[in-house]
Amino acid sequence: MATHSVHRESSGDRPNRAKGNRPSPPLSPGDLISALPDAVIHHIFSFLPLKDVIKTSVLSKRWRCTWTSTTHLAFNGVRPRNHDASFFDFPSLVDSVLRQCTSPTVKKFHVTDLQYHEADRPKVDRWLHFAAGHRVEDLCLSLITEMRPMYILPPSLYCWSWLVRLEVSLCRFSWDLTVSWPCLKVLSMEYAELSDDFLRRILRGSPVLESLELRQCWRIKNVIIDSTSVKDLLLIGADNFLLEKIWAPHLLSLRVSGMWKRRIFTLDDVSSLVKADLVFSIRTFSPGDKSMCYDVMKELFEKVHRVPIITIGGWCLKVQVQ
């Protein structure tokens, strides 16, 4: 009698044929993109220019509106090459993107190189109102204007308790307002009219400020920094930046650059410095100015000669050699 051998598969070898447990087919590249978590997508967006972020809407159905939830918004008003200026309405572009923004919070909001006119004030006010409503931590507002009229920063900005980084260019501050920036770590002011008292109130209202940049500002004469948190100071000179004195005993890094007019400040107390970059020049108008420049540099070097790291620019070095 013939015998038959029957091989039984173990439960580990036997394929599961239940309909609900069948292995899923491999994902297509489009599906892989769609499967990315929102946090990963937004992280990718943070490295891309906004125009490229918007272009991602064609990658997949899910990404069609994903860009509207990005937490990084950076607008640049420079007209693209070969783009008709009459069709490049930068303010309307900003308005359109902000209307479609669905993220409850926005970490970064930058508007740079905006050709500002007085008629644009309501729009810029509206943009900053949007930034306040979305608790923007990193704000940059850099304008291009003929100096008059300058955009006046709204009073509400001075009490943004969540602000971490602020950069403004060609904007006007209201000196009589109280400043309360408890989280601010980086402050950059360019082409700004400042007073000694207003700078002191900024420092008092910014208890964790670490980096301060004064770029071609005017009216301010003395930079007095008694804060123990401010470690980095950048000064960029200009013809109307007539700074006289710096007193900052807790400062660790000082960088001075730009073109200064006739004279430069004195260093009253920078006893904690570990790094000094002197890469500036002084505009001279007469042969006697050369002697003045030599005296200025000699005094500066006497103040920083014990600093461990010193970078000396070409003009400063030339004055010393002569």
CSV table of C-alpha atoms in Angstrom, one decimal:
chain,number,residue,atom,x,y,z
A,1,MET,CA,0.0,0.0,0.0
A,2,ALA,CA,1.4,3.3,-1.1
A,3,THR,CA,2.2,5.7,1.6
A,4,HIS,CA,2.1,9.4,1.2
A,5,SER,CA,4.4,11.9,3.1
A,6,VAL,CA,2.7,15.1,4.1
A,7,HIS,CA,4.9,18.1,5.0
A,8,ARG,CA,3.1,20.5,7.3
A,9,GLU,CA,4.4,24.1,7.5
A,10,SER,CA,5.0,25.4,11.0
A,11,SER,CA,3.0,28.3,12.1
A,12,GLY,CA,6.1,30.5,11.6
A,13,ASP,CA,6.5,29.4,8.0
A,14,ARG,CA,2.9,29.4,6.9
A,15,PRO,CA,1.9,32.6,5.2
A,16,ASN,CA,-1.0,34.4,6.9
A,17,ARG,CA,-3.7,34.4,4.3
A,18,ALA,CA,-6.2,36.4,6.3
A,19,LYS,CA,-7.4,39.2,4.1
A,20,GLY,CA,-7.0,41.8,6.7
A,21,ASN,CA,-3.4,40.9,7.4
A,22,ARG,CA,-2.0,40.8,3.9
A,23,PRO,CA,1.3,42.7,3.6
A,24,SER,CA,0.9,46.2,2.2
A,25,PRO,CA,2.3,46.8,-1.3
A,26,PRO,CA,5.4,48.9,-1.4
A,27,LEU,CA,4.8,52.7,-1.1
A,28,SER,CA,5.4,54.8,-4.1
A,29,PRO,CA,7.7,57.8,-3.8
A,30,GLY,CA,4.7,60.0,-3.6
A,31,ASP,CA,3.3,58.0,-0.7
A,32,LEU,CA,6.6,58.2,1.1
A,33,ILE,CA,6.5,61.9,1.0
A,34,SER,CA,2.9,62.0,2.1
A,35,ALA,CA,3.7,59.8,5.0
A,36,LEU,CA,6.2,62.3,6.5
A,37,PRO,CA,5.1,63.7,9.9
A,38,ASP,CA,4.1,67.4,10.0
A,39,ALA,CA,7.1,68.1,12.3
A,40,VAL,CA,9.5,66.8,9.7
A,41,ILE,CA,7.9,68.6,6.9
A,42,HIS,CA,8.0,71.9,8.7
A,43,HIS,CA,11.7,71.3,9.6
A,44,ILE,CA,12.4,70.8,5.9
A,45,PHE,CA,10.5,74.0,5.1
A,46,SER,CA,12.6,76.0,7.6
A,47,PHE,CA,15.7,75.5,5.3
A,48,LEU,CA,13.9,76.6,2.1
A,49,PRO,CA,13.1,80.0,0.6
A,50,LEU,CA,9.4,80.7,0.9
A,51,LYS,CA,8.9,80.6,-2.8
A,52,ASP,CA,10.3,77.1,-2.9
A,53,VAL,CA,8.1,76.1,0.1
A,54,ILE,CA,5.0,77.2,-1.8
A,55,LYS,CA,6.2,75.2,-4.8
A,56,THR,CA,6.1,72.0,-2.7
A,57,SER,CA,2.3,72.0,-3.2
A,58,VAL,CA,2.7,70.1,-6.4
A,59,LEU,CA,4.6,67.2,-4.8
A,60,SER,CA,1.5,65.3,-3.5
A,61,LYS,CA,-2.1,65.8,-2.6
A,62,ARG,CA,-1.3,66.1,1.0
A,63,TRP,CA,1.3,68.7,0.4
A,64,ARG,CA,-1.1,70.8,-1.7
A,65,CYS,CA,-1.9,72.9,1.4
A,66,THR,CA,0.8,71.8,3.8
A,67,TRP,CA,2.9,74.9,3.0
A,68,THR,CA,0.2,77.1,4.5
A,69,SER,CA,1.0,75.7,7.9
A,70,THR,CA,4.8,76.5,7.8
A,71,THR,CA,6.1,78.3,10.8
A,72,HIS,CA,8.9,80.1,8.9
A,73,LEU,CA,7.9,83.1,6.8
A,74,ALA,CA,10.6,85.1,5.1
A,75,PHE,CA,9.8,87.6,2.4
A,76,ASN,CA,12.3,89.5,0.3
A,77,GLY,CA,11.3,92.6,-1.7
A,78,VAL,CA,14.1,92.5,-4.2
A,79,ARG,CA,12.4,92.2,-7.6
A,80,PRO,CA,13.4,88.9,-9.4
A,81,ARG,CA,15.7,89.3,-12.4
A,82,ASN,CA,13.8,89.7,-15.7
A,83,HIS,CA,10.6,90.4,-13.8
A,84,ASP,CA,8.5,93.4,-14.9
A,85,ALA,CA,8.4,95.8,-12.0
A,86,SER,CA,4.8,96.8,-12.9
A,87,PHE,CA,3.7,93.2,-12.1
A,88,PHE,CA,5.7,92.7,-9.0
A,89,ASP,CA,3.5,93.8,-6.1
A,90,PHE,CA,5.5,92.8,-3.1
A,91,PRO,CA,3.0,94.0,-0.4
A,92,SER,CA,0.2,92.1,-2.1
A,93,LEU,CA,2.3,89.0,-2.2
A,94,VAL,CA,2.9,89.2,1.5
A,95,ASP,CA,-0.8,89.8,2.2
A,96,SER,CA,-1.8,86.8,0.1
A,97,VAL,CA,0.5,84.4,1.9
A,98,LEU,CA,-0.5,85.7,5.3
A,99,ARG,CA,-4.2,85.2,4.5
A,100,GLN,CA,-3.5,81.6,3.7
A,101,CYS,CA,-1.4,80.9,6.7
A,102,THR,CA,-3.1,78.3,9.0
A,103,SER,CA,-0.4,77.8,11.6
A,104,PRO,CA,-1.5,79.0,15.1
A,105,THR,CA,2.1,80.1,15.8
A,106,VAL,CA,4.9,81.3,13.6
A,107,LYS,CA,8.5,81.1,14.8
A,108,LYS,CA,10.1,83.3,12.1
A,109,PHE,CA,8.7,86.3,10.3
A,110,HIS,CA,11.1,88.3,8.1
A,111,VAL,CA,10.3,91.1,5.7
A,112,THR,CA,13.5,92.5,4.0
A,113,ASP,CA,14.2,95.0,1.3
A,114,LEU,CA,10.7,96.5,1.2
A,115,GLN,CA,10.6,99.7,-0.7
A,116,TYR,CA,8.7,101.6,1.9
A,117,HIS,CA,6.4,104.6,1.3
A,118,GLU,CA,4.1,106.3,3.7
A,119,ALA,CA,1.1,104.7,1.9
A,120,ASP,CA,2.5,101.3,3.0
A,121,ARG,CA,2.1,102.0,6.7
A,122,PRO,CA,-1.3,100.3,7.2
A,123,LYS,CA,0.0,97.2,5.5
A,124,VAL,CA,3.1,97.0,7.6
A,125,ASP,CA,1.0,97.6,10.7
A,126,ARG,CA,-1.2,94.7,9.6
A,127,TRP,CA,1.8,92.4,9.1
A,128,LEU,CA,3.1,93.2,12.6
A,129,HIS,CA,-0.4,92.6,14.0
A,130,PHE,CA,-0.3,89.2,12.3
A,131,ALA,CA,3.2,88.6,13.9
A,132,ALA,CA,1.9,89.5,17.3
A,133,GLY,CA,-1.2,87.3,17.0
A,134,HIS,CA,1.0,84.3,16.0
A,135,ARG,CA,3.6,85.0,18.7
A,136,VAL,CA,6.6,85.4,16.4
A,137,GLU,CA,9.9,84.7,18.2
A,138,ASP,CA,12.2,85.8,15.4
A,139,LEU,CA,11.2,89.1,13.8
A,140,CYS,CA,13.1,91.0,11.0
A,141,LEU,CA,11.8,94.2,9.4
A,142,SER,CA,14.3,95.7,7.0
A,143,LEU,CA,13.0,98.6,4.9
A,144,ILE,CA,14.4,100.7,2.0
A,145,THR,CA,13.3,104.3,2.3
A,146,GLU,CA,14.6,107.8,1.8
A,147,MET,CA,14.9,108.2,5.6
A,148,ARG,CA,11.8,110.5,5.8
A,149,PRO,CA,9.3,109.4,6.6
A,150,MET,CA,10.5,106.4,8.5
A,151,TYR,CA,8.1,103.6,9.6
A,152,ILE,CA,7.2,104.1,13.3
A,153,LEU,CA,7.2,100.8,15.2
A,154,PRO,CA,3.9,100.2,16.9
A,155,PRO,CA,3.7,100.5,20.7
A,156,SER,CA,2.6,96.9,21.1
A,157,LEU,CA,6.0,95.7,19.8
A,158,TYR,CA,7.8,97.0,22.9
A,159,CYS,CA,6.0,94.5,25.2
A,160,TRP,CA,6.2,91.3,23.1
A,161,SER,CA,7.1,89.0,26.0
A,162,TRP,CA,7.8,86.0,23.7
A,163,LEU,CA,10.3,87.8,21.3
A,164,VAL,CA,13.7,86.1,21.1
A,165,ARG,CA,15.3,87.8,18.2
A,166,LEU,CA,14.6,91.3,16.8
A,167,GLU,CA,16.2,92.9,13.8
A,168,VAL,CA,15.0,96.3,12.4
A,169,SER,CA,16.4,98.6,9.8
A,170,LEU,CA,15.2,102.1,8.9
A,171,CYS,CA,12.5,102.0,11.5
A,172,ARG,CA,11.8,104.7,14.1
A,173,PHE,CA,11.6,103.9,17.8
A,174,SER,CA,9.4,105.8,20.3
A,175,TRP,CA,11.8,106.8,23.1
A,176,ASP,CA,9.1,107.4,25.6
A,177,LEU,CA,7.7,103.9,25.7
A,178,THR,CA,8.6,101.2,28.3
A,179,VAL,CA,10.5,98.2,26.9
A,180,SER,CA,9.7,94.7,28.2
A,181,TRP,CA,11.4,92.0,26.2
A,182,PRO,CA,12.0,89.3,28.9
A,183,CYS,CA,13.0,86.6,26.4
A,184,LEU,CA,15.0,88.7,23.9
A,185,LYS,CA,18.5,87.3,23.2
A,186,VAL,CA,19.5,89.1,20.0
A,187,LEU,CA,18.9,92.7,19.1
A,188,SER,CA,20.1,94.4,15.9
A,189,MET,CA,19.2,98.0,15.0
A,190,GLU,CA,20.3,99.5,11.8
A,191,TYR,CA,19.9,103.2,10.6
A,192,ALA,CA,18.1,104.0,13.8
A,193,GLU,CA,18.0,107.2,15.8
A,194,LEU,CA,18.8,106.3,19.4
A,195,SER,CA,19.5,108.1,22.6
A,196,ASP,CA,21.7,107.1,25.5
A,197,ASP,CA,18.6,106.9,27.8
A,198,PHE,CA,16.6,104.8,25.4
A,199,LEU,CA,19.4,102.3,25.0
A,200,ARG,CA,19.6,102.0,28.8
A,201,ARG,CA,15.9,101.3,29.0
A,202,ILE,CA,16.2,98.7,26.3
A,203,LEU,CA,18.9,96.9,28.3
A,204,ARG,CA,16.9,97.2,31.5
A,205,GLY,CA,13.9,95.7,29.7
A,206,SER,CA,15.9,92.8,28.1
A,207,PRO,CA,17.3,90.9,31.1
A,208,VAL,CA,18.6,87.9,29.0
A,209,LEU,CA,19.9,89.8,26.0
A,210,GLU,CA,23.2,88.3,24.8
A,211,SER,CA,24.0,90.0,21.5
A,212,LEU,CA,23.6,93.7,20.6
A,213,GLU,CA,24.3,95.2,17.2
A,214,LEU,CA,24.3,98.9,16.4
A,215,ARG,CA,24.6,99.4,12.7
A,216,GLN,CA,25.1,103.0,11.5
A,217,CYS,CA,22.9,104.4,14.1
A,218,TRP,CA,22.9,108.1,15.2
A,219,ARG,CA,22.3,110.5,18.1
A,220,ILE,CA,23.6,108.0,20.6
A,221,LYS,CA,26.9,109.1,22.3
A,222,ASN,CA,27.5,106.6,25.0
A,223,VAL,CA,27.0,102.8,25.1
A,224,ILE,CA,26.7,101.9,28.8
A,225,ILE,CA,26.2,98.2,29.3
A,226,ASP,CA,26.0,97.1,32.9
A,227,SER,CA,24.1,93.9,32.1
A,228,THR,CA,25.9,90.7,32.9
A,229,SER,CA,24.1,88.8,30.1
A,230,VAL,CA,25.2,90.9,27.1
A,231,LYS,CA,28.4,89.2,25.8
A,232,ASP,CA,28.7,90.4,22.2
A,233,LEU,CA,28.6,93.9,20.8
A,234,LEU,CA,28.9,94.9,17.1
A,235,LEU,CA,29.4,98.5,16.1
A,236,ILE,CA,29.3,99.6,12.4
A,237,GLY,CA,30.3,103.2,11.9
A,238,ALA,CA,28.9,105.9,9.6
A,239,ASP,CA,29.4,109.6,9.2
A,240,ASN,CA,26.6,110.4,11.6
A,241,PHE,CA,27.5,107.7,14.2
A,242,LEU,CA,29.3,110.0,16.6
A,243,LEU,CA,29.8,107.6,19.5
A,244,GLU,CA,32.1,108.8,22.3
A,245,LYS,CA,32.4,106.1,24.9
A,246,ILE,CA,31.8,102.4,25.6
A,247,TRP,CA,31.5,101.1,29.1
A,248,ALA,CA,30.8,97.4,29.2
A,249,PRO,CA,32.8,95.5,31.9
A,250,HIS,CA,31.1,92.2,31.3
A,251,LEU,CA,31.4,92.2,27.5
A,252,LEU,CA,33.3,89.2,26.0
A,253,SER,CA,33.4,90.0,22.3
A,254,LEU,CA,33.6,93.4,20.5
A,255,ARG,CA,33.6,94.0,16.8
A,256,VAL,CA,34.1,97.4,15.3
A,257,SER,CA,33.8,97.9,11.5
A,258,GLY,CA,32.6,100.4,8.9
A,259,MET,CA,33.7,103.9,8.1
A,260,TRP,CA,33.9,106.4,11.0
A,261,LYS,CA,34.1,110.2,10.7
A,262,ARG,CA,37.2,111.9,12.0
A,263,ARG,CA,37.2,110.2,15.4
A,264,ILE,CA,36.2,107.1,17.2
A,265,PHE,CA,35.0,106.3,20.7
A,266,THR,CA,37.1,105.6,23.7
A,267,LEU,CA,37.0,102.3,25.6
A,268,ASP,CA,36.2,103.2,29.2
A,269,ASP,CA,35.9,99.6,30.6
A,270,VAL,CA,36.0,96.4,28.6
A,271,SER,CA,38.0,94.5,31.1
A,272,SER,CA,36.4,91.1,30.4
A,273,LEU,CA,37.0,91.0,26.7
A,274,VAL,CA,38.4,87.8,25.2
A,275,LYS,CA,37.9,88.8,21.5
A,276,ALA,CA,38.3,92.1,19.7
A,277,ASP,CA,37.9,92.7,16.0
A,278,LEU,CA,39.1,96.1,14.9
A,279,VAL,CA,38.4,96.2,11.2
A,280,PHE,CA,37.2,99.8,10.7
A,281,SER,CA,38.6,102.9,9.1
A,282,ILE,CA,38.4,106.6,9.8
A,283,ARG,CA,37.5,109.2,7.2
A,284,THR,CA,40.3,111.8,7.0
A,285,PHE,CA,40.0,115.3,5.5
A,286,SER,CA,43.4,116.9,6.1
A,287,PRO,CA,47.0,115.9,6.6
A,288,GLY,CA,46.7,116.6,10.4
A,289,ASP,CA,44.0,113.9,10.6
A,290,LYS,CA,46.7,111.2,10.1
A,291,SER,CA,48.3,112.1,13.4
A,292,MET,CA,44.9,112.0,15.1
A,293,CYS,CA,44.2,108.6,13.7
A,294,TYR,CA,47.6,107.3,15.1
A,295,ASP,CA,46.6,108.6,18.5
A,296,VAL,CA,43.2,107.0,18.3
A,297,MET,CA,44.7,103.6,17.4
A,298,LYS,CA,47.4,103.9,20.1
A,299,GLU,CA,44.7,104.5,22.7
A,300,LEU,CA,42.6,101.6,21.5
A,301,PHE,CA,45.5,99.2,21.5
A,302,GLU,CA,46.4,100.2,25.0
A,303,LYS,CA,42.9,99.2,26.1
A,304,VAL,CA,42.8,95.8,24.3
A,305,HIS,CA,46.4,94.7,24.3
A,306,ARG,CA,45.7,92.0,26.9
A,307,VAL,CA,42.7,90.6,25.0
A,308,PRO,CA,43.6,87.0,24.0
A,309,ILE,CA,42.2,87.2,20.4
A,310,ILE,CA,42.6,90.4,18.4
A,311,THR,CA,41.9,90.8,14.7
A,312,ILE,CA,43.3,94.0,13.1
A,313,GLY,CA,42.0,95.2,9.8
A,314,GLY,CA,44.1,96.6,7.0
A,315,TRP,CA,43.5,100.3,7.7
A,316,CYS,CA,44.2,100.0,11.4
A,317,LEU,CA,47.4,98.1,10.7
A,318,LYS,CA,48.5,100.6,8.2
A,319,VAL,CA,48.0,103.5,10.6
A,320,GLN,CA,50.1,101.7,13.3
A,321,VAL,CA,52.9,100.9,10.9
A,322,GLN,CA,53.1,104.5,9.7
